[in-house]
Amino acid sequence: MDRIEGAVGDISLSDLKQLAENVPVMLAVFDAASLRCVYANERYAALSDRSAAQTVGEPFESIVGSATFSKIKHHIDRAIVRGESVSYTRTIEMPGGELRHLDVSFAPDASNGVGRLYVLISDVTRHRAAEIALEQSVERLRKFMAASEEGIAFHIDGVITDVNHALTQMLGYSADEFIGKTTLAFVPTEEHQRVSAVIKSGVETAYESRAIHKVRGSIPVEYTVRNMVWAGIFQRMVIVRDLSERKSSEQRIRFLALHDALSGLPNRASLDEHLAELVAADSNRKFATLFIDVDQLKRVNDSLGHAAGDALLSQLSKRLSQQCEAASAPQHEAWLARIGGDEFVITYLMRDYVDLHRFVDSIMQCFDAPIPVEHRDIRVSASVGITVYPKDGTTPSQLLKNADAAMYVAKADGRDTVRFFDESLARRADLVLETSQALAIAVQGDQFRLFFQPLLSADGKELLGAEALLRWQHPVRGLLAPDEFIQIAEEGHLIVTIGQWVLAEALRHVKLWKSLGWHNARVSVNLSSNEFSEAGFVASVSQALADAELDGTHLELEFTERMLMDDKGETRNSLEELKATGIGLSIDDFGTGFSSFSRLRAMPIDTLKIDQSFVADLPESHSALAVVTALLQLGRGLSIDVLAEGVENESQRECLELLGCAMMQGYLFAKPMSGEEFCAWMQAHRLRYPYAGPRVRHHHRRALSGR
Ligand code: C2E
Ligand code: CA
Ligand code: CA
């Protein structure tokens, strides 16, 4: 009676037993009336740590233990009394202490009159663990979503199923407004294609795009997309990061990187970008590149300080950019950048050359009116070099380089000048570069020569001095005059070293001349403004005199008007110091600058040298006559000697003598000569050597004017 007998269908009883032993289920059969075990497989028996043989015949209660029995009794009753199938889940503790989750089913059967209770138990411990893990991860994800500052949305095939709080904050919609909508409803149209491509591809990726904020409209975001399979459903998790702030700080950084801090104008880097765009845009569109250099900025910085220089620059920037704005129309646009201390560049989309010239004039006008800086009006001028695309260059760097070269020539040609680039300028620019490199070598090597040109009385019989004129014995180009290298030396700051050499060499010759009988020999040395403004200049001159064991009366220094008019007290102090050592001071090229006479009167000057351009036009030119006459009168009025430079012929000399000019210099008497030639010339001419230094009457002048 505890055996199942007979065959079932095609399988035998032993088949069934075999099966019952091998299914991963615990099986038992109880007698419904007695609740004793009729059959149990080994798995079932093992639950209560027995064998199947030990289990069969035992009462239910003793198999499961009375505590458990009372807990499940109602399930048993339901199955037996009501004849219902009952399922429940139970967690039991195994003898080893391990917890197991069991799905228990009771199935009653009274079909053959013998009441049976079938018990089927499956161990779902592993499933349950997975379920718990899932529940926990859902919980974790929920917490993570809630805590995340980044917006998170889930969508299935592009339809939003869940969003977190951060996303509602970020985009201004409530969760309800999100859920059920398509993701694309929150993406601006222009980004639809990209976003749907990503959704369709199903790849895990991160990319920058945009989202629509309920109020603010389109904002920059980064989407990070991850795939998840959730309860068997493929879902996409999208993390949304708001880039607005990063974008705006990026923009700020980009602005700073592309703009000049002082003027707020585009800088060199953005000029390069802009030019590249212009060149790339359309090769038929002519545009001009104006390279503008502010001539006197260094002077302003040196004499008034950098704050003043900065103020000047920012005012000038304003003027230029206003002018560019005014000149800009769709057809001809002007674009301004500041690319260096005193350098601006304007690109101008031009219609034709007439149009360009008009524009250039309007830019030059920016320099006409004085600029008020720190309660004074400062006048500056500009040297401008211009290239036109594509004629003068087809790349940004060519256009700029050539415009720079043209600017350089404009500057060399006397500042306040506009120069268009042409090929000869390119050669000249190359020459400049080459020269400055060669000069650096010349300074060290022994390539400089000093020539001398006598200064004489009007009758040519008295030797009043000699002007030292520099020559460069260039190894390839031969003997070069200063015009070919002085300016370049000034820019490369080599002039200071060269000047020191000139001074020492000049004084060496003075000693030689003295030994040849010119006892009060005087040499005139030309100065460049860079030398004079160098700190310690006065001391270095004194040192040179001391080294040569000469006193100041043997030396005269030639300044230009510009050098003297530039500043306030400092120049005068330096001049007074030089003067105190007996050195003579003269103003070179007089009449070409803009000396204010009141300023001139205050300077301790001994000699004015009338510029050779006036002398050249004598005696025919009335205006030259007028100027020379006026300068001679000025000299007499201020008790300053006046010398005429560049006297080339007898009629000039005669005219000057008649006008009362007592000192002359020029080819008529002698050209500049090498040191030896000069000595030979001196000895060949029977000259008188009167004292020609600073006149005693200057001291009278001071005494008379009460100073
Ligand atoms: P500068 O001081 O005006 O010198 C006079 C220039 O006129 C010299 O040119 C001289 O050779 C030239 N000259 C003299 N007599 C006549 C004449 O009758 N007719 C004509 N047409 N020219 C005459 P150079 O030697 O070429 O010097 C040019 C300039 O270079 C000088 O002009 C001076 O400003 C500068 N320079 C010369 N030597 C030095 C130097 O050692 N240091 C500095 N810083 N500048 C120098
Ligand atoms: Ca001179
Ligand atoms: Ca001169």
Tab-separated table of N, CA and C in Angstrom, residues 246-379:
chain	number	residue	atom	x	y	z
A	246	ARG	N	29.642	75.657	-18.200
A	246	ARG	CA	30.954	75.334	-18.762
A	246	ARG	C	31.133	76.060	-20.082
A	247	LYS	N	30.036	76.086	-20.860
A	247	LYS	CA	30.123	76.772	-22.144
A	247	LYS	C	30.427	78.240	-21.948
A	248	SER	N	29.768	78.853	-20.972
A	248	SER	CA	29.991	80.286	-20.850
A	248	SER	C	31.379	80.558	-20.301
A	249	SER	N	31.906	79.679	-19.422
A	249	SER	CA	33.271	79.935	-18.984
A	249	SER	C	34.256	79.599	-20.098
A	250	GLU	N	33.880	78.610	-20.911
A	250	GLU	CA	34.720	78.342	-22.078
A	250	GLU	C	34.742	79.551	-23.005
A	251	GLN	N	33.545	80.153	-23.120
A	251	GLN	CA	33.474	81.327	-23.979
A	251	GLN	C	34.326	82.460	-23.423
A	252	ARG	N	34.278	82.562	-22.067
A	252	ARG	CA	35.060	83.612	-21.446
A	252	ARG	C	36.549	83.372	-21.691
A	253	ILE	N	36.948	82.119	-21.492
A	253	ILE	CA	38.354	81.784	-21.701
A	253	ILE	C	38.745	82.033	-23.148
A	254	ARG	N	37.828	81.650	-24.040
A	254	ARG	CA	38.107	81.863	-25.450
A	254	ARG	C	38.200	83.358	-25.749
A	255	PHE	N	37.307	84.128	-25.128
A	255	PHE	CA	37.357	85.570	-25.351
A	255	PHE	C	38.701	86.123	-24.898
A	256	LEU	N	39.123	85.700	-23.691
A	256	LEU	CA	40.397	86.185	-23.165
A	256	LEU	C	41.556	85.770	-24.058
A	257	ALA	N	41.450	84.555	-24.577
A	257	ALA	CA	42.543	84.055	-25.412
A	257	ALA	C	42.614	84.811	-26.732
A	258	LEU	N	41.462	85.373	-27.133
A	258	LEU	CA	41.429	86.001	-28.453
A	258	LEU	C	41.371	87.521	-28.395
A	259	HIS	N	41.436	88.075	-27.183
A	259	HIS	CA	41.344	89.530	-27.099
A	259	HIS	C	42.448	90.118	-26.259
A	260	ASP	N	42.755	91.350	-26.604
A	260	ASP	CA	43.781	92.077	-25.910
A	260	ASP	C	43.165	92.674	-24.646
A	261	ALA	N	43.830	92.473	-23.525
A	261	ALA	CA	43.239	92.860	-22.250
A	261	ALA	C	43.074	94.369	-22.130
A	262	LEU	N	44.001	95.114	-22.669
A	262	LEU	CA	43.954	96.568	-22.509
A	262	LEU	C	42.819	97.204	-23.304
A	263	SER	N	42.716	96.853	-24.564
A	263	SER	CA	41.757	97.539	-25.430
A	263	SER	C	40.474	96.738	-25.631
A	264	GLY	N	40.506	95.442	-25.277
A	264	GLY	CA	39.343	94.608	-25.541
A	264	GLY	C	39.220	94.250	-27.015
A	265	LEU	N	40.177	94.686	-27.804
A	265	LEU	CA	40.128	94.372	-29.232
A	265	LEU	C	40.627	92.954	-29.467
A	266	PRO	N	40.254	92.363	-30.599
A	266	PRO	CA	40.822	91.064	-30.964
A	266	PRO	C	42.347	91.148	-30.960
A	267	ASN	N	43.003	90.056	-30.601
A	267	ASN	CA	44.463	90.065	-30.524
A	267	ASN	C	45.090	89.328	-31.699
A	268	ARG	N	46.367	89.054	-31.551
A	268	ARG	CA	47.115	88.419	-32.632
A	268	ARG	C	46.510	87.069	-33.023
A	269	ALA	N	46.160	86.275	-32.004
A	269	ALA	CA	45.613	84.939	-32.291
A	269	ALA	C	44.327	85.054	-33.110
A	270	SER	N	43.463	86.028	-32.729
A	270	SER	CA	42.225	86.088	-33.500
A	270	SER	C	42.450	86.725	-34.864
A	271	LEU	N	43.475	87.561	-34.967
A	271	LEU	CA	43.808	88.080	-36.296
A	271	LEU	C	44.167	86.925	-37.223
A	272	ASP	N	44.994	86.003	-36.717
A	272	ASP	CA	45.388	84.858	-37.535
A	272	ASP	C	44.153	84.080	-37.991
A	273	GLU	N	43.232	83.852	-37.059
A	273	GLU	CA	41.998	83.143	-37.409
A	273	GLU	C	41.214	83.907	-38.468
A	274	HIS	N	41.099	85.227	-38.202
A	274	HIS	CA	40.285	86.063	-39.089
A	274	HIS	C	40.866	86.082	-40.501
A	275	LEU	N	42.179	86.261	-40.585
A	275	LEU	CA	42.810	86.286	-41.906
A	275	LEU	C	42.622	84.946	-42.623
A	276	ALA	N	42.772	83.872	-41.853
A	276	ALA	CA	42.605	82.544	-42.460
A	276	ALA	C	41.192	82.404	-43.022
A	277	GLU	N	40.216	82.926	-42.283
A	277	GLU	CA	38.834	82.870	-42.770
A	277	GLU	C	38.669	83.677	-44.057
A	278	LEU	N	39.238	84.895	-44.038
A	278	LEU	CA	39.101	85.753	-45.218
A	278	LEU	C	39.715	85.094	-46.445
A	279	VAL	N	40.896	84.508	-46.242
A	279	VAL	CA	41.588	83.873	-47.355
A	279	VAL	C	40.810	82.646	-47.836
A	280	ALA	N	40.264	81.902	-46.868
A	280	ALA	CA	39.541	80.685	-47.237
A	280	ALA	C	38.196	81.008	-47.879
A	281	ALA	N	37.614	82.172	-47.482
A	281	ALA	CA	36.239	82.468	-47.865
A	281	ALA	C	36.051	82.539	-49.379
A	282	ASP	N	36.816	83.384	-50.021
A	282	ASP	CA	36.531	83.621	-51.429
A	282	ASP	C	37.752	84.261	-52.059
A	283	SER	N	38.343	83.572	-52.998
A	283	SER	CA	39.609	84.064	-53.530
A	283	SER	C	39.422	85.257	-54.461
A	284	ASN	N	38.181	85.560	-54.824
A	284	ASN	CA	37.980	86.697	-55.716
A	284	ASN	C	37.757	87.998	-54.969
A	285	ARG	N	37.562	87.859	-53.653
A	285	ARG	CA	37.216	89.042	-52.882
A	285	ARG	C	38.493	89.736	-52.458
A	286	LYS	N	38.705	90.952	-52.944
A	286	LYS	CA	39.897	91.707	-52.562
A	286	LYS	C	39.745	92.247	-51.153
A	287	PHE	N	40.779	92.115	-50.375
A	287	PHE	CA	40.771	92.827	-49.099
A	287	PHE	C	42.162	93.349	-48.791
A	288	ALA	N	42.199	94.429	-48.015
A	288	ALA	CA	43.479	95.041	-47.672
A	288	ALA	C	43.819	94.728	-46.225
A	289	THR	N	45.096	94.556	-45.968
A	289	THR	CA	45.571	94.395	-44.597
A	289	THR	C	46.430	95.607	-44.264
A	290	LEU	N	45.977	96.375	-43.272
A	290	LEU	CA	46.708	97.580	-42.879
A	290	LEU	C	47.503	97.288	-41.611
A	291	PHE	N	48.799	97.424	-41.693
A	291	PHE	CA	49.652	97.240	-40.523
A	291	PHE	C	49.974	98.631	-39.993
A	292	ILE	N	49.483	98.917	-38.788
A	292	ILE	CA	49.606	100.280	-38.255
A	292	ILE	C	50.532	100.291	-37.051
A	293	ASP	N	51.538	101.132	-37.102
A	293	ASP	CA	52.453	101.246	-35.971
A	293	ASP	C	52.380	102.676	-35.444
A	294	VAL	N	52.126	102.797	-34.150
A	294	VAL	CA	52.015	104.126	-33.555
A	294	VAL	C	53.418	104.644	-33.302
A	295	ASP	N	53.744	105.754	-33.968
A	295	ASP	CA	55.138	106.183	-33.983
A	295	ASP	C	55.717	106.538	-32.618
A	296	GLN	N	54.972	107.292	-31.843
A	296	GLN	CA	55.629	107.863	-30.664
A	296	GLN	C	55.299	107.142	-29.359
A	297	LEU	N	54.786	105.941	-29.451
A	297	LEU	CA	54.341	105.308	-28.211
A	297	LEU	C	55.481	105.097	-27.221
A	298	LYS	N	56.593	104.652	-27.724
A	298	LYS	CA	57.732	104.394	-26.837
A	298	LYS	C	58.106	105.678	-26.097
A	299	ARG	N	58.081	106.776	-26.870
A	299	ARG	CA	58.424	108.055	-26.278
A	299	ARG	C	57.458	108.412	-25.149
A	300	VAL	N	56.176	108.182	-25.395
A	300	VAL	CA	55.177	108.495	-24.368
A	300	VAL	C	55.415	107.623	-23.135
A	301	ASN	N	55.644	106.338	-23.373
A	301	ASN	CA	55.917	105.439	-22.247
A	301	ASN	C	57.139	105.903	-21.461
A	302	ASP	N	58.191	106.252	-22.192
A	302	ASP	CA	59.435	106.635	-21.532
A	302	ASP	C	59.297	107.921	-20.755
A	303	SER	N	58.606	108.893	-21.362
A	303	SER	CA	58.604	110.197	-20.707
A	303	SER	C	57.437	110.367	-19.742
A	304	LEU	N	56.278	109.789	-20.046
A	304	LEU	CA	55.122	110.002	-19.155
A	304	LEU	C	54.759	108.770	-18.334
A	305	GLY	N	55.386	107.667	-18.624
A	305	GLY	CA	55.091	106.451	-17.865
A	305	GLY	C	54.117	105.550	-18.599
A	306	HIS	N	54.090	104.288	-18.175
A	306	HIS	CA	53.291	103.300	-18.896
A	306	HIS	C	51.787	103.513	-18.718
A	307	ALA	N	51.403	104.073	-17.573
A	307	ALA	CA	49.974	104.327	-17.370
A	307	ALA	C	49.474	105.281	-18.441
A	308	ALA	N	50.270	106.296	-18.705
A	308	ALA	CA	49.893	107.263	-19.738
A	308	ALA	C	49.876	106.586	-21.111
A	309	GLY	N	50.879	105.738	-21.338
A	309	GLY	CA	50.939	105.015	-22.608
A	309	GLY	C	49.705	104.151	-22.802
A	310	ASP	N	49.300	103.487	-21.715
A	310	ASP	CA	48.113	102.633	-21.784
A	310	ASP	C	46.859	103.452	-22.054
A	311	ALA	N	46.758	104.580	-21.364
A	311	ALA	CA	45.586	105.438	-21.551
A	311	ALA	C	45.518	105.903	-23.003
A	312	LEU	N	46.684	106.274	-23.522
A	312	LEU	CA	46.759	106.720	-24.907
A	312	LEU	C	46.294	105.613	-25.852
A	313	LEU	N	46.801	104.404	-25.596
A	313	LEU	CA	46.456	103.282	-26.463
A	313	LEU	C	44.973	102.964	-26.423
A	314	SER	N	44.389	103.007	-25.217
A	314	SER	CA	42.992	102.599	-25.198
A	314	SER	C	42.117	103.678	-25.850
A	315	GLN	N	42.511	104.942	-25.735
A	315	GLN	CA	41.745	105.980	-26.439
A	315	GLN	C	41.871	105.828	-27.943
A	316	LEU	N	43.102	105.539	-28.339
A	316	LEU	CA	43.355	105.371	-29.761
A	316	LEU	C	42.584	104.158	-30.297
A	317	SER	N	42.583	103.081	-29.501
A	317	SER	CA	41.842	101.883	-29.898
A	317	SER	C	40.388	102.229	-30.144
A	318	LYS	N	39.850	103.059	-29.233
A	318	LYS	CA	38.442	103.435	-29.347
A	318	LYS	C	38.205	104.192	-30.652
A	319	ARG	N	39.081	105.152	-30.920
A	319	ARG	CA	38.933	105.920	-32.148
A	319	ARG	C	38.977	105.034	-33.372
A	320	LEU	N	39.971	104.163	-33.393
A	320	LEU	CA	40.132	103.301	-34.569
A	320	LEU	C	38.931	102.393	-34.747
A	321	SER	N	38.442	101.845	-33.621
A	321	SER	CA	37.346	100.895	-33.800
A	321	SER	C	36.066	101.625	-34.189
A	322	GLN	N	35.904	102.869	-33.707
A	322	GLN	CA	34.749	103.650	-34.163
A	322	GLN	C	34.845	103.912	-35.666
A	323	GLN	N	36.042	104.239	-36.087
A	323	GLN	CA	36.248	104.518	-37.505
A	323	GLN	C	35.958	103.273	-38.344
A	324	CYS	N	36.416	102.119	-37.826
A	324	CYS	CA	36.187	100.872	-38.557
A	324	CYS	C	34.697	100.556	-38.622
A	325	GLU	N	34.024	100.817	-37.509
A	325	GLU	CA	32.588	100.560	-37.490
A	325	GLU	C	31.873	101.444	-38.506
A	326	ALA	N	32.275	102.724	-38.481
A	326	ALA	CA	31.636	103.671	-39.383
A	326	ALA	C	31.858	103.278	-40.840
A	327	ALA	N	33.024	102.701	-41.108
A	327	ALA	CA	33.356	102.360	-42.492
A	327	ALA	C	32.753	101.033	-42.910
A	328	SER	N	32.216	100.300	-41.939
A	328	SER	CA	31.727	98.968	-42.260
A	328	SER	C	30.320	99.002	-42.822
A	329	ALA	N	30.181	98.382	-43.944
A	329	ALA	CA	28.873	98.154	-44.541
A	329	ALA	C	28.969	96.741	-45.074
A	330	PRO	N	27.844	96.125	-45.397
A	330	PRO	CA	27.929	94.728	-45.835
A	330	PRO	C	28.979	94.522	-46.927
A	331	GLN	N	29.098	95.488	-47.800
A	331	GLN	CA	30.006	95.313	-48.931
A	331	GLN	C	31.471	95.589	-48.614
A	332	HIS	N	31.740	96.405	-47.615
A	332	HIS	CA	33.144	96.631	-47.263
A	332	HIS	C	33.282	96.733	-45.755
A	333	GLU	N	33.773	95.635	-45.236
A	333	GLU	CA	33.807	95.525	-43.793
A	333	GLU	C	35.216	95.778	-43.267
A	334	ALA	N	35.307	96.580	-42.209
A	334	ALA	CA	36.616	96.832	-41.599
A	334	ALA	C	36.680	96.119	-40.259
A	335	TRP	N	37.782	95.466	-40.006
A	335	TRP	CA	37.937	94.632	-38.801
A	335	TRP	C	39.270	94.976	-38.160
A	336	LEU	N	39.228	95.304	-36.856
A	336	LEU	CA	40.422	95.854	-36.186
A	336	LEU	C	40.949	94.910	-35.111
A	337	ALA	N	42.268	94.760	-35.071
A	337	ALA	CA	42.904	93.977	-34.001
A	337	ALA	C	44.099	94.748	-33.463
A	338	ARG	N	44.427	94.478	-32.184
A	338	ARG	CA	45.667	95.045	-31.658
A	338	ARG	C	46.610	93.881	-31.422
A	339	ILE	N	47.758	93.918	-32.055
A	339	ILE	CA	48.596	92.715	-32.038
A	339	ILE	C	49.895	92.895	-31.287
A	340	GLY	N	50.156	94.090	-30.801
A	340	GLY	CA	51.386	94.263	-30.048
A	340	GLY	C	51.325	95.592	-29.348
A	341	GLY	N	52.383	95.923	-28.618
A	341	GLY	CA	52.418	97.152	-27.841
A	341	GLY	C	51.838	98.332	-28.595
A	342	ASP	N	52.404	98.638	-29.742
A	342	ASP	CA	51.946	99.820	-30.473
A	342	ASP	C	51.504	99.452	-31.885
A	343	GLU	N	51.104	98.210	-32.060
A	343	GLU	CA	50.754	97.762	-33.399
A	343	GLU	C	49.280	97.346	-33.509
A	344	PHE	N	48.644	97.886	-34.538
A	344	PHE	CA	47.265	97.509	-34.849
A	344	PHE	C	47.237	96.939	-36.258
A	345	VAL	N	46.261	96.085	-36.501
A	345	VAL	CA	46.066	95.621	-37.868
A	345	VAL	C	44.580	95.762	-38.205
A	346	ILE	N	44.319	96.291	-39.384
A	346	ILE	CA	42.927	96.363	-39.844
A	346	ILE	C	42.831	95.571	-41.143
A	347	THR	N	41.806	94.738	-41.228
A	347	THR	CA	41.530	94.143	-42.532
A	347	THR	C	40.318	94.870	-43.088
A	348	TYR	N	40.363	95.134	-44.372
A	348	TYR	CA	39.290	95.913	-44.992
A	348	TYR	C	38.867	95.259	-46.301
A	349	LEU	N	37.616	94.812	-46.312
A	349	LEU	CA	37.058	94.250	-47.547
A	349	LEU	C	36.769	95.414	-48.472
A	350	MET	N	37.524	95.514	-49.536
A	350	MET	CA	37.459	96.730	-50.351
A	350	MET	C	36.685	96.503	-51.639
A	351	ARG	N	36.090	97.605	-52.120
A	351	ARG	CA	35.407	97.521	-53.408
A	351	ARG	C	36.443	97.721	-54.504
A	352	ASP	N	37.200	98.834	-54.383
A	352	ASP	CA	38.250	99.123	-55.357
A	352	ASP	C	39.273	100.013	-54.663
A	353	TYR	N	40.257	100.464	-55.420
A	353	TYR	CA	41.324	101.231	-54.784
A	353	TYR	C	40.884	102.620	-54.325
A	354	VAL	N	39.932	103.193	-55.074
A	354	VAL	CA	39.414	104.499	-54.657
A	354	VAL	C	38.798	104.358	-53.261
A	355	ASP	N	38.017	103.282	-53.140
A	355	ASP	CA	37.372	102.975	-51.859
A	355	ASP	C	38.432	102.769	-50.773
A	356	LEU	N	39.467	102.016	-51.097
A	356	LEU	CA	40.515	101.726	-50.111
A	356	LEU	C	41.227	103.008	-49.671
A	357	HIS	N	41.561	103.857	-50.647
A	357	HIS	CA	42.262	105.094	-50.292
A	357	HIS	C	41.416	105.968	-49.375
A	358	ARG	N	40.125	105.995	-49.678
A	358	ARG	CA	39.224	106.780	-48.839
A	358	ARG	C	39.266	106.224	-47.410
A	359	PHE	N	39.237	104.910	-47.316
A	359	PHE	CA	39.259	104.286	-45.990
A	359	PHE	C	40.570	104.576	-45.255
A	360	VAL	N	41.674	104.433	-45.962
A	360	VAL	CA	42.984	104.673	-45.340
A	360	VAL	C	43.065	106.120	-44.841
A	361	ASP	N	42.561	107.056	-45.663
A	361	ASP	CA	42.547	108.456	-45.225
A	361	ASP	C	41.777	108.608	-43.925
A	362	SER	N	40.633	107.937	-43.859
A	362	SER	CA	39.803	108.086	-42.662
A	362	SER	C	40.537	107.514	-41.438
A	363	ILE	N	41.328	106.459	-41.640
A	363	ILE	CA	42.104	105.903	-40.522
A	363	ILE	C	43.208	106.875	-40.112
A	364	MET	N	43.873	107.471	-41.090
A	364	MET	CA	44.949	108.405	-40.759
A	364	MET	C	44.398	109.621	-40.007
A	365	GLN	N	43.130	109.963	-40.314
A	365	GLN	CA	42.517	111.105	-39.621
A	365	GLN	C	42.363	110.856	-38.123
A	366	CYS	N	42.313	109.567	-37.747
A	366	CYS	CA	42.219	109.247	-36.318
A	366	CYS	C	43.408	109.811	-35.553
A	367	PHE	N	44.495	110.053	-36.275
A	367	PHE	CA	45.712	110.511	-35.613
A	367	PHE	C	45.845	112.027	-35.666
A	368	ASP	N	44.894	112.690	-36.346
A	368	ASP	CA	45.006	114.139	-36.501
A	368	ASP	C	44.800	114.877	-35.190
A	369	ALA	N	43.679	114.594	-34.563
A	369	ALA	CA	43.363	115.344	-33.344
A	369	ALA	C	44.216	114.824	-32.200
A	370	PRO	N	44.708	115.732	-31.357
A	370	PRO	CA	45.511	115.281	-30.217
A	370	PRO	C	44.663	114.431	-29.273
A	371	ILE	N	45.338	113.550	-28.534
A	371	ILE	CA	44.624	112.666	-27.618
A	371	ILE	C	44.853	113.149	-26.194
A	372	PRO	N	43.763	113.458	-25.490
A	372	PRO	CA	43.942	113.942	-24.122
A	372	PRO	C	44.322	112.799	-23.178
A	373	VAL	N	45.491	112.932	-22.561
A	373	VAL	CA	45.950	111.950	-21.598
A	373	VAL	C	46.482	112.688	-20.376
A	374	GLU	N	45.943	112.367	-19.244
A	374	GLU	CA	46.387	112.976	-17.986
A	374	GLU	C	46.541	114.498	-18.108
A	375	HIS	N	45.461	115.131	-18.528
A	375	HIS	CA	45.395	116.588	-18.597
A	375	HIS	C	46.337	117.207	-19.607
A	376	ARG	N	46.897	116.395	-20.504
A	376	ARG	CA	47.628	117.061	-21.567
A	376	ARG	C	47.226	116.451	-22.904
A	377	ASP	N	47.466	117.219	-23.945
A	377	ASP	CA	47.116	116.736	-25.272
A	377	ASP	C	48.345	116.127	-25.915
A	378	ILE	N	48.206	114.866	-26.310
A	378	ILE	CA	49.354	114.211	-26.921
A	378	ILE	C	49.053	113.956	-28.377
A	379	ARG	N	50.027	114.288	-29.197
A	379	ARG	CA	49.889	114.026	-30.621
A	379	ARG	C	50.707	112.808	-30.987
